[in-house]
Coordinates of N, CA and C in Angstrom, one line a residue:
X21 N -47.6 -51.2 -20.2 CA -47.3 -50.1 -21.1 C -47.4 -48.7 -20.3
X22 N -48.5 -48.6 -19.6 CA -48.7 -47.4 -18.8 C -47.6 -47.2 -17.8
X23 N -47.1 -48.2 -17.2 CA -46.0 -48.1 -16.2 C -44.7 -47.6 -16.9
X24 N -44.5 -48.1 -18.1 CA -43.3 -47.7 -18.9 C -43.3 -46.2 -19.2
X25 N -44.5 -45.8 -19.7 CA -44.7 -44.4 -20.0 C -44.4 -43.5 -18.8
X26 N -45.0 -43.9 -17.6 CA -44.8 -43.2 -16.4 C -43.4 -43.0 -16.0
X27 N -42.6 -44.2 -16.2 CA -41.2 -44.2 -15.8 C -40.4 -43.2 -16.7
X28 N -40.8 -43.3 -18.0 CA -40.1 -42.4 -19.0 C -40.3 -40.9 -18.7
X29 N -41.6 -40.6 -18.4 CA -41.9 -39.2 -18.0 C -41.2 -38.8 -16.8
X30 N -41.1 -39.6 -15.8 CA -40.4 -39.3 -14.5 C -38.9 -39.1 -14.8
X31 N -38.3 -39.9 -15.7 CA -36.9 -39.8 -16.0 C -36.7 -38.5 -16.7
X32 N -37.5 -38.1 -17.7 CA -37.4 -36.8 -18.4 C -37.5 -35.7 -17.4
X33 N -38.4 -35.8 -16.4 CA -38.6 -34.7 -15.4 C -37.4 -34.5 -14.6
X34 N -36.7 -35.7 -14.2 CA -35.5 -35.5 -13.5 C -34.4 -34.9 -14.3
X35 N -34.3 -35.2 -15.6 CA -33.2 -34.6 -16.4 C -33.5 -33.1 -16.6
X36 N -34.8 -32.8 -16.8 CA -35.1 -31.3 -16.9 C -34.8 -30.6 -15.7
X37 N -35.1 -31.2 -14.5 CA -34.7 -30.6 -13.3 C -33.2 -30.3 -13.1
X38 N -32.4 -31.3 -13.6 CA -31.0 -31.2 -13.5 C -30.5 -30.1 -14.4
X39 N -31.1 -29.9 -15.6 CA -30.7 -28.9 -16.5 C -31.0 -27.5 -15.9
X40 N -32.2 -27.4 -15.2 CA -32.6 -26.1 -14.6 C -31.6 -25.8 -13.5
X41 N -31.2 -26.8 -12.7 CA -30.2 -26.5 -11.7 C -28.9 -26.0 -12.2
X42 N -28.4 -26.7 -13.3 CA -27.1 -26.3 -13.9 C -27.2 -24.9 -14.5
X43 N -28.3 -24.5 -15.1 CA -28.5 -23.2 -15.7 C -28.5 -22.2 -14.5
X44 N -29.2 -22.5 -13.4 CA -29.2 -21.6 -12.3 C -27.9 -21.4 -11.7
X45 N -27.0 -22.5 -11.6 CA -25.7 -22.3 -11.1 C -24.9 -21.4 -12.0
X46 N -25.0 -21.6 -13.3 CA -24.2 -20.8 -14.2 C -24.6 -19.3 -14.1
X47 N -25.9 -19.0 -13.9 CA -26.4 -17.6 -13.7 C -25.8 -17.0 -12.5
X48 N -25.8 -17.8 -11.4 CA -25.2 -17.3 -10.1 C -23.7 -17.0 -10.3
X49 N -23.0 -17.9 -11.0 CA -21.6 -17.6 -11.2 C -21.4 -16.4 -12.1
X50 N -22.2 -16.1 -13.1 CA -22.0 -14.9 -13.9 C -22.3 -13.7 -13.0
X51 N -23.3 -13.7 -12.2 CA -23.6 -12.6 -11.3 C -22.5 -12.3 -10.4
X52 N -21.9 -13.4 -9.8 CA -20.8 -13.2 -8.8 C -19.6 -12.6 -9.5
X53 N -19.4 -12.9 -10.8 CA -18.3 -12.4 -11.5 C -18.5 -11.0 -12.0
X54 N -19.7 -10.4 -11.8 CA -20.0 -9.1 -12.1 C -20.3 -8.9 -13.6
X55 N -20.3 -9.9 -14.4 CA -20.6 -9.8 -15.8 C -19.5 -8.9 -16.5
X56 N -18.3 -9.0 -16.0 CA -17.2 -8.1 -16.6 C -16.8 -8.6 -18.0
X57 N -16.4 -7.7 -18.8 CA -15.9 -8.0 -20.1 C -14.5 -7.4 -20.2
X58 N -13.7 -7.9 -21.2 CA -12.3 -7.4 -21.4 C -12.3 -6.2 -22.3
X59 N -11.7 -5.2 -21.9 CA -11.6 -4.0 -22.7 C -10.3 -3.8 -23.4
X60 N -10.2 -3.6 -24.7 CA -9.0 -3.3 -25.4 C -9.2 -2.0 -26.1
X61 N -8.4 -1.0 -25.6 CA -8.7 0.3 -26.2 C -7.5 1.3 -26.0
X62 N -7.5 2.3 -26.7 CA -6.5 3.4 -26.5 C -7.0 4.4 -25.6
X63 N -6.2 4.8 -24.7 CA -6.5 5.9 -23.7 C -5.6 7.1 -23.9
X64 N -6.1 8.2 -24.3 CA -5.3 9.4 -24.6 C -4.8 10.0 -23.3
X65 N -3.5 10.2 -23.2 CA -2.9 10.9 -22.1 C -2.9 12.4 -22.4
X66 N -2.1 13.2 -21.7 CA -2.0 14.6 -21.9 C -1.8 15.0 -23.4
X67 N -1.0 14.2 -24.1 CA -0.7 14.4 -25.5 C -1.5 13.5 -26.4
X68 N -2.2 12.5 -25.8 CA -3.0 11.6 -26.6 C -2.1 10.5 -27.2
X69 N -2.8 9.5 -27.7 CA -2.2 8.4 -28.5 C -1.6 7.3 -27.7
X70 N -1.7 7.3 -26.4 CA -1.2 6.1 -25.6 C -2.1 5.0 -25.7
X71 N -1.6 3.8 -25.4 CA -2.4 2.6 -25.4 C -2.6 2.1 -23.9
X72 N -3.9 1.9 -23.5 CA -4.2 1.6 -22.2 C -3.8 0.2 -21.9
X73 N -3.6 -0.1 -20.6 CA -3.5 -1.5 -20.1 C -4.8 -2.2 -20.3
X74 N -4.7 -3.5 -20.6 CA -5.9 -4.3 -20.8 C -6.4 -4.7 -19.4
X75 N -7.8 -4.6 -19.2 CA -8.3 -4.9 -17.9 C -9.8 -5.1 -18.0
X76 N -10.5 -5.3 -16.9 CA -11.9 -5.5 -16.9 C -12.6 -4.1 -17.1
X77 N -13.5 -4.0 -17.9 CA -14.2 -2.8 -18.1 C -15.2 -2.5 -17.0
X78 N -15.4 -1.2 -16.7 CA -16.4 -0.9 -15.7 C -17.0 0.5 -16.0
X79 N -18.1 0.8 -15.3 CA -18.7 2.1 -15.5 C -18.1 3.1 -14.6
X80 N -17.1 2.8 -13.8 CA -16.5 3.7 -12.9 C -15.6 4.6 -13.6
X81 N -15.0 5.6 -12.9 CA -14.0 6.5 -13.5 C -12.9 6.8 -12.6
X82 N -11.9 7.5 -13.2 CA -10.7 7.8 -12.5 C -11.0 9.1 -11.7
X83 N -10.0 9.6 -10.9 CA -10.2 10.7 -10.1 C -10.6 12.0 -10.9
X84 N -10.2 12.0 -12.2 CA -10.5 13.2 -13.0 C -11.8 13.0 -13.7
X85 N -12.5 11.9 -13.5 CA -13.8 11.7 -14.1 C -13.7 11.0 -15.4
X86 N -12.5 10.6 -15.9 CA -12.4 9.9 -17.1 C -12.6 8.4 -16.9
X87 N -12.8 7.7 -17.9 CA -13.0 6.2 -17.8 C -11.7 5.6 -17.4
X88 N -11.7 4.6 -16.6 CA -10.5 3.8 -16.2 C -10.6 2.5 -17.0
X89 N -9.8 2.3 -18.0 CA -9.9 1.1 -18.8 C -9.5 -0.1 -18.0
X90 N -8.8 0.0 -16.9 CA -8.4 -1.2 -16.1 C -9.1 -1.3 -14.8
X91 N -10.2 -0.5 -14.6 CA -10.8 -0.4 -13.3 C -11.8 -1.5 -13.0
X92 N -12.1 -1.8 -11.7 CA -13.1 -2.6 -11.3 C -14.1 -1.9 -10.4
X93 N -15.4 -2.1 -10.6 CA -16.4 -1.4 -9.8 C -16.5 -1.9 -8.4
X94 N -16.5 -1.1 -7.4 CA -16.8 -1.5 -6.1 C -18.3 -1.6 -5.9
X95 N -18.7 -2.1 -4.7 CA -20.1 -2.2 -4.4 C -20.9 -0.9 -4.6
X96 N -20.2 0.2 -4.3 CA -20.8 1.5 -4.4 C -20.8 2.1 -5.8
X97 N -20.2 1.3 -6.8 CA -20.2 1.8 -8.1 C -19.0 2.6 -8.5
X98 N -18.1 2.9 -7.5 CA -16.9 3.6 -7.7 C -15.8 2.7 -8.3
X99 N -14.8 3.3 -8.9 CA -13.7 2.5 -9.5 C -12.6 2.3 -8.4
X100 N -12.2 1.1 -8.3 CA -11.1 0.8 -7.4 C -9.8 0.9 -8.0
X101 N -8.8 0.6 -7.2 CA -7.4 0.8 -7.7 C -7.1 -0.1 -8.9
X102 N -6.5 0.6 -9.9 CA -6.3 -0.1 -11.2 C -4.9 -0.2 -11.7
X103 N -3.9 0.4 -11.0 CA -2.6 0.4 -11.4 C -2.3 1.4 -12.5
X104 N -1.3 1.2 -13.4 CA -0.8 2.2 -14.3 C -1.2 2.0 -15.7
X105 N -1.5 3.1 -16.4 CA -1.6 3.1 -17.8 C -0.7 4.2 -18.4
X106 N -0.4 4.1 -19.7 CA 0.5 5.1 -20.2 C 1.0 4.8 -21.6
X107 N 1.8 5.6 -22.2 CA 2.3 5.3 -23.5 C 2.9 6.6 -24.1
X108 N 3.1 6.5 -25.4 CA 3.7 7.6 -26.2 C 2.6 8.6 -26.5
X109 N 3.0 9.9 -26.6 CA 2.0 10.9 -27.0 C 2.3 11.4 -28.4
X110 N 1.3 12.0 -29.0 CA 1.4 12.5 -30.4 C 2.5 13.5 -30.6
X111 N 2.8 14.2 -29.5 CA 3.8 15.3 -29.6 C 5.3 14.7 -29.5
X112 N 5.4 13.4 -29.3 CA 6.7 12.8 -29.3 C 7.2 12.6 -27.9
X113 N 6.5 12.9 -26.8 CA 6.8 12.6 -25.5 C 6.2 11.3 -25.0
X114 N 6.0 11.2 -23.7 CA 5.3 10.1 -23.1 C 4.4 10.6 -21.9
X115 N 3.5 9.7 -21.6 CA 2.6 10.1 -20.4 C 2.3 8.8 -19.6
X116 N 2.0 9.0 -18.4 CA 1.7 7.9 -17.5 C 0.6 8.4 -16.5
X117 N -0.3 7.5 -16.1 CA -1.3 7.8 -15.1 C -1.4 6.6 -14.2
X118 N -1.4 6.8 -12.9 CA -1.5 5.7 -11.9 C -2.5 6.1 -10.8
X119 N -3.4 5.2 -10.4 CA -4.4 5.4 -9.4 C -4.2 4.5 -8.2
X120 N -4.6 5.0 -7.0 CA -4.5 4.2 -5.8 C -5.6 4.5 -4.8
X121 N -5.8 3.6 -3.9 CA -6.8 3.7 -2.9 C -6.1 3.5 -1.5
X122 N -6.1 4.5 -0.7 CA -5.3 4.5 0.5 C -5.9 3.4 1.5
X123 N -4.9 2.7 2.2 CA -5.2 1.8 3.3 C -4.1 1.8 4.2
X124 N -4.3 1.5 5.5 CA -3.2 1.5 6.5 C -2.2 0.4 6.2
X125 N -0.9 0.5 6.6 CA 0.0 -0.5 6.4 C -0.5 -1.8 7.0
X126 N -0.2 -3.0 6.4 CA -0.6 -4.2 6.9 C -2.1 -4.6 6.7
X127 N -2.8 -3.8 5.9 CA -4.2 -4.1 5.6 C -4.3 -5.5 4.9
X128 N -5.5 -6.1 5.0 CA -5.8 -7.4 4.4 C -5.5 -7.3 2.9
X129 N -6.0 -6.2 2.3 CA -5.8 -6.1 0.8 C -4.6 -5.1 0.6
X130 N -3.5 -5.5 0.2 CA -2.3 -4.7 0.0 C -2.6 -3.5 -1.0
X131 N -1.9 -2.4 -0.7 CA -2.1 -1.2 -1.6 C -0.8 -0.5 -1.8
X132 N -0.6 0.1 -2.9 CA 0.6 1.0 -3.1 C 0.4 2.4 -2.5
X133 N -0.8 2.6 -2.0 CA -1.1 3.9 -1.3 C -1.4 3.6 0.1
X134 N -0.5 4.2 1.0 CA -0.6 3.9 2.4 C -0.9 5.2 3.2
X135 N -1.8 5.1 4.1 CA -2.1 6.2 5.0 C -1.5 5.9 6.4
X136 N -0.8 6.8 6.9 CA -0.2 6.7 8.3 C -1.0 7.4 9.3
X137 N -2.0 8.2 8.9 CA -2.9 9.0 9.8 C -4.3 9.0 9.1
X138 N -5.1 8.1 9.6 CA -6.4 8.0 9.0 C -7.4 9.1 9.4
X139 N -6.9 9.9 10.4 CA -7.7 11.1 10.7 C -7.6 12.2 9.7
X140 N -6.4 12.2 9.0 CA -6.2 13.2 7.9 C -6.3 12.7 6.5
X141 N -5.9 11.4 6.4 CA -6.1 10.7 5.1 C -6.8 9.5 5.3
X142 N -8.2 9.5 5.3 CA -9.0 8.3 5.6 C -8.7 7.1 4.7
X143 N -8.8 5.9 5.3 CA -8.8 4.7 4.5 C -9.9 4.8 3.4
X144 N -9.6 4.4 2.2 CA -10.5 4.5 1.0 C -10.5 5.8 0.3
X145 N -9.7 6.8 0.8 CA -9.4 8.0 0.1 C -8.7 7.6 -1.2
X146 N -8.8 8.4 -2.3 CA -8.3 8.0 -3.6 C -7.3 9.1 -4.1
X147 N -6.3 8.6 -4.8 CA -5.3 9.5 -5.4 C -5.0 9.0 -6.8
X148 N -4.7 10.0 -7.7 CA -4.3 9.8 -9.0 C -3.1 10.7 -9.3
X149 N -2.0 10.1 -9.9 CA -0.8 10.9 -10.2 C -0.6 10.7 -11.7
X150 N -0.3 11.8 -12.4 CA 0.0 11.7 -13.8 C 1.4 12.3 -14.0
X151 N 2.0 11.9 -15.1 CA 3.3 12.4 -15.5 C 3.3 12.6 -17.0
X152 N 3.8 13.7 -17.5 CA 3.9 13.9 -18.9 C 5.3 14.5 -19.1
X153 N 6.1 14.0 -20.1 CA 7.4 14.5 -20.4 C 7.7 14.5 -21.9
X154 N 8.4 15.6 -22.3 CA 8.9 15.6 -23.7 C 10.3 16.2 -23.6
X155 N 10.8 16.7 -24.7 CA 12.2 17.2 -24.8 C 12.5 18.4 -23.9
X156 N 11.4 19.1 -23.6 CA 11.6 20.4 -22.9 C 10.9 20.5 -21.5
X157 N 9.9 19.7 -21.3 CA 9.0 19.9 -20.2 C 8.7 18.6 -19.4
X158 N 8.6 18.6 -18.1 CA 8.1 17.5 -17.3 C 7.0 18.1 -16.5
X159 N 5.8 17.5 -16.6 CA 4.6 17.9 -15.8 C 4.2 16.7 -14.9
X160 N 4.1 17.0 -13.6 CA 3.5 16.0 -12.7 C 2.3 16.6 -12.1
X161 N 1.2 15.8 -12.1 CA -0.1 16.3 -11.6 C -0.7 15.3 -10.6
X162 N -1.5 15.7 -9.8 CA -2.2 14.8 -8.8 C -3.7 15.3 -8.6
X163 N -4.5 14.3 -8.4 CA -5.9 14.6 -8.0 C -6.3 13.7 -6.9
X164 N -7.0 14.1 -5.9 CA -7.3 13.3 -4.7 C -8.8 13.6 -4.4
X165 N -9.4 12.6 -3.7 CA -10.7 12.8 -3.2 C -10.9 11.9 -1.9
X166 N -11.8 12.3 -1.1 CA -12.0 11.5 0.1 C -11.2 12.0 1.3
X167 N -10.6 13.2 1.2 CA -9.8 13.8 2.3 C -10.7 14.7 3.1
X168 N -10.1 15.3 4.1 CA -10.9 16.3 4.9 C -11.2 17.5 4.1
X169 N -12.4 18.0 4.2 CA -12.8 19.2 3.4 C -12.1 20.5 3.9
X170 N -11.8 21.4 2.9 CA -11.3 22.7 3.2 C -10.1 22.7 4.1
X171 N -9.1 21.8 3.7 CA -7.9 21.7 4.4 C -6.7 21.8 3.5
X172 N -5.6 22.4 4.0 CA -4.3 22.5 3.2 C -3.5 21.2 3.5
X173 N -2.9 20.7 2.5 CA -2.0 19.5 2.6 C -0.7 19.9 1.8
X174 N 0.4 19.4 2.3 CA 1.7 19.4 1.5 C 1.9 18.1 0.8
X175 N 2.7 18.2 -0.3 CA 2.9 17.0 -1.1 C 4.2 17.2 -1.9
X176 N 5.0 16.2 -1.9 CA 6.3 16.2 -2.7 C 6.6 14.8 -3.3
X177 N 7.4 14.9 -4.4 CA 7.9 13.6 -5.0 C 9.1 13.2 -4.1
X178 N 9.2 11.9 -3.8 CA 10.3 11.4 -3.0 C 11.1 10.3 -3.7
X179 N 12.2 9.9 -3.2 CA 13.2 9.1 -3.9 C 13.0 7.6 -3.8
X180 N 12.2 7.1 -2.9 CA 12.1 5.6 -2.7 C 10.6 5.2 -2.5
X181 N 10.3 3.9 -2.7 CA 8.9 3.5 -2.6 C 8.4 3.6 -1.2
X182 N 7.1 3.5 -1.0 CA 6.4 3.5 0.3 C 6.6 2.2 1.0
X183 N 6.6 2.3 2.3 CA 6.6 1.1 3.2 C 5.9 1.4 4.5
X184 N 5.8 0.5 5.4 CA 5.1 0.7 6.6 C 5.7 1.8 7.5
X185 N 7.0 2.0 7.4 CA 7.7 3.1 8.0 C 7.7 4.3 7.1
X186 N 7.1 5.4 7.5 CA 7.0 6.6 6.6 C 8.4 7.1 6.1
X187 N 9.4 6.8 6.9 CA 10.7 7.3 6.5 C 11.3 6.5 5.3
X188 N 10.7 5.4 5.0 CA 11.3 4.5 4.0 C 11.2 5.2 2.6
X189 N 10.4 6.2 2.4 CA 10.3 6.8 1.1 C 11.4 7.7 0.8
X190 N 12.3 7.9 1.8 CA 13.5 8.7 1.5 C 13.2 10.2 1.5
X191 N 14.2 11.0 1.1 CA 14.1 12.5 1.0 C 13.3 12.9 -0.2
X192 N 13.1 14.2 -0.3 CA 12.5 14.8 -1.5 C 13.4 14.5 -2.7
X193 N 12.8 14.3 -3.9 CA 13.6 14.2 -5.1 C 14.2 15.6 -5.4
X194 N 15.4 15.7 -5.7 CA 16.0 17.0 -6.1 C 16.7 16.8 -7.4
X195 N 16.5 17.9 -8.3 CA 17.2 17.9 -9.6 C 18.7 18.0 -9.4
X196 N 19.1 18.9 -8.5 CA 20.5 19.1 -8.2 C 20.6 19.0 -6.7
X197 N 21.6 18.3 -6.2 CA 21.8 18.1 -4.7 C 21.9 19.5 -4.0
X198 N 21.0 19.6 -3.0 CA 21.0 20.9 -2.3 C 20.6 20.7 -0.9
X199 N 21.1 21.5 0.0 CA 20.7 21.4 1.4 C 19.4 22.1 1.7
X200 N 18.8 22.8 0.8 CA 17.6 23.5 1.0 C 16.5 22.9 0.2
X201 N 15.3 23.0 0.6 CA 14.1 22.5 -0.1 C 13.3 23.7 -0.8
X202 N 13.1 23.6 -2.1 CA 12.4 24.6 -2.8 C 11.6 24.0 -4.0
X203 N 10.6 24.6 -4.4 CA 9.7 24.1 -5.5 C 10.4 24.2 -6.9
X204 N 11.5 24.9 -7.0 CA 12.2 25.0 -8.3 C 13.1 23.7 -8.5
X205 N 13.8 23.3 -7.5 CA 14.7 22.2 -7.5 C 14.0 20.8 -7.2
X206 N 12.8 20.9 -6.7 CA 12.0 19.7 -6.3 C 10.6 19.8 -6.9
X207 N 9.9 18.7 -6.7 CA 8.5 18.6 -7.3 C 7.6 18.8 -6.1
X208 N 7.0 20.0 -6.0 CA 6.0 20.3 -4.9 C 4.6 20.2 -5.5
X209 N 3.7 19.6 -4.8 CA 2.3 19.4 -5.2 C 1.4 19.8 -4.1
X210 N 1.7 20.8 -3.4 CA 0.8 21.3 -2.3 C -0.6 21.6 -2.8
X211 N -1.6 21.3 -2.1 CA -3.0 21.5 -2.5 C -3.9 21.8 -1.4
X212 N -5.0 22.3 -1.7 CA -6.1 22.6 -0.7 C -7.4 21.9 -1.1
X213 N -8.0 21.2 -0.3 CA -9.2 20.5 -0.6 C -10.4 21.4 -0.7
X214 N -11.4 21.0 -1.4 CA -12.7 21.8 -1.5 C -13.6 21.3 -0.4
X215 N -14.8 21.7 -0.5 CA -15.8 21.4 0.6 C -16.2 19.9 0.5
X216 N -15.8 19.2 -0.6 CA -16.1 17.8 -0.7 C -14.9 16.9 -0.4
X217 N -13.8 17.5 0.0 CA -12.6 16.8 0.3 C -11.8 16.4 -0.9
X218 N -12.0 17.1 -2.1 CA -11.2 16.8 -3.3 C -10.2 17.9 -3.5
X219 N -9.0 17.5 -4.0 CA -8.0 18.5 -4.3 C -7.2 18.1 -5.5
X220 N -6.4 19.1 -6.0 CA -5.6 18.8 -7.2 C -4.4 19.8 -7.2
X221 N -3.3 19.4 -7.9 CA -2.2 20.2 -8.1 C -1.4 19.8 -9.3
X222 N -0.5 20.7 -9.8 CA 0.4 20.3 -10.9 C 1.7 21.1 -10.8
X223 N 2.8 20.4 -11.1 CA 4.1 21.1 -11.1 C 4.7 20.9 -12.4
X224 N 5.4 22.0 -12.9 CA 6.1 21.9 -14.2 C 7.5 22.3 -14.1
X225 N 8.4 21.5 -14.8 CA 9.8 21.8 -14.7 C 10.4 21.6 -16.1
X226 N 11.6 22.3 -16.3 CA 12.3 22.1 -17.6 C 13.4 21.1 -17.5
X227 N 13.2 20.2 -16.5 CA 14.2 19.1 -16.4 C 13.4 17.8 -16.1
X228 N 14.0 16.7 -16.3 CA 13.3 15.4 -16.1 C 13.9 14.6 -15.0
X229 N 13.3 13.5 -14.6 CA 13.8 12.7 -13.5 C 15.0 11.8 -13.9
X230 N 15.9 11.6 -13.0 CA 16.9 10.6 -13.3 C 16.3 9.2 -13.3
X231 N 16.9 8.3 -14.0 CA 16.3 6.9 -14.1 C 16.3 6.3 -12.7
X232 N 15.1 5.9 -12.3 CA 14.9 5.3 -11.0 C 15.1 6.2 -9.8
X233 N 15.2 7.5 -10.0 CA 15.5 8.4 -8.9 C 14.2 8.9 -8.2
X234 N 13.1 8.8 -8.8 CA 11.8 9.3 -8.2 C 10.9 8.1 -8.1
X235 N 10.4 7.8 -6.9 CA 9.7 6.5 -6.7 C 8.3 6.7 -6.0
X236 N 8.0 7.8 -5.5 CA 6.8 8.0 -4.7 C 6.4 9.4 -4.5
X237 N 5.2 9.6 -4.0 CA 4.8 10.9 -3.5 C 4.4 10.8 -2.0
X238 N 4.7 11.8 -1.2 CA 4.4 11.8 0.2 C 3.4 13.0 0.4
X239 N 2.4 12.7 1.2 CA 1.5 13.8 1.6 C 1.9 14.2 3.0
X240 N 2.0 15.5 3.3 CA 2.4 16.0 4.6 C 1.2 16.7 5.2
X241 N 1.2 16.9 6.5 CA 0.1 17.5 7.2 C 0.1 19.0 7.1
X242 N 1.2 19.6 6.6 CA 1.3 21.1 6.4 C 2.0 21.3 5.0
X243 N 1.7 22.5 4.5 CA 2.3 22.8 3.2 C 3.8 23.4 3.4
X244 N 4.5 23.4 2.4 CA 5.9 23.9 2.5 C 6.9 22.8 2.3
X245 N 8.1 23.0 2.8 CA 9.2 22.1 2.6 C 9.3 21.0 3.5
X246 N 8.5 20.9 4.6 CA 8.6 19.9 5.6 C 7.2 19.6 6.1
X247 N 7.1 18.8 7.2 CA 5.9 18.4 7.8 C 5.8 17.0 8.1
X248 N 4.9 16.6 8.9 CA 4.7 15.1 9.2 C 4.2 14.4 8.0
X249 N 4.8 13.2 7.8 CA 4.4 12.3 6.7 C 3.1 11.5 7.1
X250 N 2.0 11.9 6.4 CA 0.7 11.3 6.8 C 0.2 10.2 5.8
X251 N 0.8 10.2 4.6 CA 0.4 9.2 3.6 C 1.5 9.1 2.5
X252 N 1.5 8.0 1.8 CA 2.5 7.8 0.8 C 1.9 7.0 -0.4
X253 N 2.3 7.2 -1.6 CA 1.8 6.5 -2.8 C 3.0 6.2 -3.7
X254 N 3.3 4.9 -3.9 CA 4.4 4.5 -4.7 C 4.0 4.7 -6.2
X255 N 4.9 5.4 -6.9 CA 4.6 5.8 -8.3 C 5.8 5.5 -9.2
X256 N 5.5 4.8 -10.3 CA 6.6 4.4 -11.2 C 7.0 5.5 -12.1
X257 N 7.5 6.6 -11.6 CA 7.9 7.7 -12.5 C 8.9 7.3 -13.5
X258 N 8.9 7.9 -14.7 CA 9.8 7.6 -15.8 C 10.8 8.7 -15.9
X259 N 12.0 8.4 -16.4 CA 13.0 9.4 -16.6 C 12.8 10.1 -18.0

């Protein structure tokens, strides 16, 4: 009888040990997944009322300090690239916001934000582009961080998506075909960074983009109508 009891106790001990191992494995898997939950919520754009894309919730924020409903937290607690959110506004127009993290062409993790000069636009620098449009106005804004401090940069909307070749983004988007470049007929977003390497700009026009005509923003090494192309961000602008 004593031997039977000993064997039963040993068997129960082995089962308890297996349960502890399984619980431990589940805990490790939860930690590896970051404990993320799914967020369903509305994110107000410039006019409010838009519905955000569904994604993993995080404590991080966008370049303007707002919550990114689709963002994932990096090891440093910052929000990584999340893609686009947008929707209709209460004023009858629409809005869009898209975020990106710069990396060189051919990087292991692909990005819609490419830096061609890491000395001026470091890898892991961040960009946010917003668009708001209604019957009378189009506003395009940008916020950046992680660039060189106290430096002037040029920036324009271009006609084609980014690629490894900086020239692939095509020329400046123009409302009316013209041989000259100017901020009235084009979307200029020139900016100067602060001491922390952050910058922002906004352009307003009384015209809108042609369908599929505006596909990216290019950052230049100097302000004005020209300059070396040092970075590019593919943006799904709406007409």
